[in-house]
CSV table of C-alpha atoms in Angstrom, one decimal:
chain,number,residue,atom,x,y,z
A,1,GLY,CA,97.2,355.2,98.0
A,2,GLN,CA,94.6,352.3,96.7
A,3,PRO,CA,96.3,349.0,96.0
A,4,ASP,CA,97.8,348.6,93.1
A,5,LYS,CA,96.5,344.3,92.8
A,6,THR,CA,94.0,342.7,95.0
A,7,CYS,CA,94.8,338.7,96.0
A,8,ASN,CA,92.4,336.4,97.3
A,9,ALA,CA,93.7,332.6,99.3
A,10,SER,CA,92.4,331.1,101.8
A,11,VAL,CA,93.2,329.2,104.8
A,12,GLY,CA,96.0,326.7,104.2
A,13,GLU,CA,96.4,327.8,100.2
A,14,THR,CA,99.5,329.2,98.6
A,15,VAL,CA,99.4,332.2,97.1
A,16,VAL,CA,101.7,335.1,95.3
A,17,LEU,CA,102.0,338.2,95.6
A,18,PRO,CA,102.5,339.7,92.2
A,19,CYS,CA,105.6,342.5,92.0
A,20,SER,CA,107.1,343.4,89.4
A,21,ALA,CA,110.0,346.8,87.7
A,22,THR,CA,109.0,348.7,85.6
A,23,SER,CA,112.2,348.5,83.6
A,24,PRO,CA,114.1,345.3,84.4
A,25,GLY,CA,117.0,346.1,81.8
A,26,GLU,CA,118.8,348.6,84.5
A,27,LEU,CA,118.4,345.7,87.3
A,28,ASN,CA,122.2,345.2,89.5
A,29,HIS,CA,121.2,343.0,92.3
A,30,SER,CA,124.7,344.1,93.8
A,31,THR,CA,123.3,348.1,94.6
A,32,SER,CA,119.8,346.7,94.8
A,33,ARG,CA,117.8,346.0,97.7
A,34,LEU,CA,114.4,344.5,97.7
A,35,TYR,CA,111.3,344.5,100.8
A,36,TRP,CA,107.9,343.9,100.6
A,37,GLN,CA,106.9,345.1,103.9
A,38,ILE,CA,103.3,345.7,105.5
A,39,ASP,CA,104.0,349.4,106.9
A,40,SER,CA,107.0,349.0,109.3
A,41,LEU,CA,106.7,345.1,109.9
A,42,VAL,CA,109.0,343.1,107.4
A,43,VAL,CA,108.0,340.1,105.7
A,44,HIS,CA,110.9,339.9,103.8
A,45,PHE,CA,114.3,341.2,102.4
A,46,PHE,CA,116.6,340.3,99.8
A,47,PRO,CA,119.6,343.2,99.6
A,48,SER,CA,122.5,342.5,97.5
A,49,GLY,CA,121.2,339.0,95.9
A,50,GLN,CA,120.7,337.1,99.8
A,51,ASP,CA,117.8,336.7,101.7
A,52,LEU,CA,118.7,338.3,105.1
A,53,LEU,CA,115.6,337.4,107.5
A,54,LYS,CA,117.1,338.4,110.8
A,55,PHE,CA,115.2,340.6,110.5
A,56,GLN,CA,111.7,339.6,109.4
A,57,ASP,CA,108.9,339.7,111.2
A,58,LYS,CA,109.0,335.8,112.8
A,59,ARG,CA,105.0,335.2,112.0
A,60,TYR,CA,106.2,335.9,108.2
A,61,ARG,CA,109.3,332.8,109.0
A,62,ASP,CA,110.1,330.2,106.6
A,63,ARG,CA,106.8,331.2,105.2
A,64,THR,CA,108.0,333.6,102.9
A,65,SER,CA,109.9,333.0,98.8
A,66,LEU,CA,111.4,334.9,95.9
A,67,PHE,CA,111.4,333.7,93.0
A,68,LEU,CA,115.1,333.7,92.5
A,69,ASP,CA,116.2,332.7,89.0
A,70,GLN,CA,113.0,335.6,87.9
A,71,ILE,CA,114.8,338.3,89.6
A,72,GLU,CA,117.3,339.5,87.6
A,73,HIS,CA,114.3,339.9,85.1
A,74,GLY,CA,112.2,342.0,87.3
A,75,ASN,CA,109.9,339.8,88.5
A,76,PHE,CA,109.8,340.0,92.5
A,77,SER,CA,106.5,338.8,93.3
A,78,LEU,CA,106.2,337.0,96.6
A,79,LYS,CA,105.3,333.8,97.3
A,80,LEU,CA,104.2,333.4,100.5
A,81,SER,CA,102.7,329.7,101.7
A,82,ASN,CA,100.4,328.3,104.6
A,83,VAL,CA,98.4,332.1,104.2
A,84,GLN,CA,96.6,332.3,107.4
A,85,LEU,CA,93.8,335.2,108.3
A,86,LEU,CA,96.1,337.5,109.8
A,87,ASP,CA,98.2,337.9,106.9
A,88,ALA,CA,95.5,339.8,105.1
A,89,ALA,CA,97.1,343.4,104.4
A,90,THR,CA,98.1,345.2,102.3
A,91,TYR,CA,101.4,345.1,100.9
A,92,THR,CA,103.7,347.1,99.8
A,93,CYS,CA,106.8,345.9,97.0
A,94,ILE,CA,110.1,347.8,97.4
A,95,TYR,CA,112.7,348.6,95.5
A,96,LYS,CA,115.9,350.1,95.7
A,97,GLN,CA,118.7,351.0,93.2
A,98,THR,CA,121.9,352.4,94.6
A,99,GLY,CA,125.0,352.8,93.6
A,100,ASP,CA,124.7,354.4,89.8
A,101,TYR,CA,120.6,354.4,90.5
A,102,PRO,CA,120.3,355.8,93.6
A,103,ASN,CA,116.7,357.6,92.9
A,104,LYS,CA,116.1,354.5,91.8
A,105,THR,CA,113.3,353.2,93.4
A,106,GLN,CA,110.1,351.4,93.2
A,107,LYS,CA,107.3,351.1,95.4
A,108,SER,CA,103.5,348.6,94.5
A,109,LYS,CA,100.8,347.7,96.5
A,110,VAL,CA,99.0,344.3,96.7
A,111,LYS,CA,95.9,343.6,99.2
A,112,LEU,CA,96.1,339.7,100.6
A,113,ILE,CA,92.4,339.6,100.8
A,114,VAL,CA,92.2,335.8,103.0
A,115,SER,CA,88.7,333.7,103.8
A,116,GLY,CA,88.4,331.3,105.5
A,117,LYS,CA,88.3,327.5,105.0
């Protein structure tokens, strides 16, 4: 489908790819997983309230971060620093709740357009 949002950035800039929960009242870190992906490539993985970056594609190493103090309020946005031309893609933000809400999955897509300096 079409991306939910489109972001623009220039090479070398920092961009925030927006993603937020539809119902932040039910967020429980210990039973949740947050993924940022491009198709099957892992850009950022945050299970159970911890960054787990060993599965992260090396192209994104040390360039991605989440707003940790905002996640519980439903802000799953990804900050991507030192944007490169190769970063232009459609990113998928996936939030999965396990435990009491095993079927609660949210997905949104953000298209990033990168322009040269």
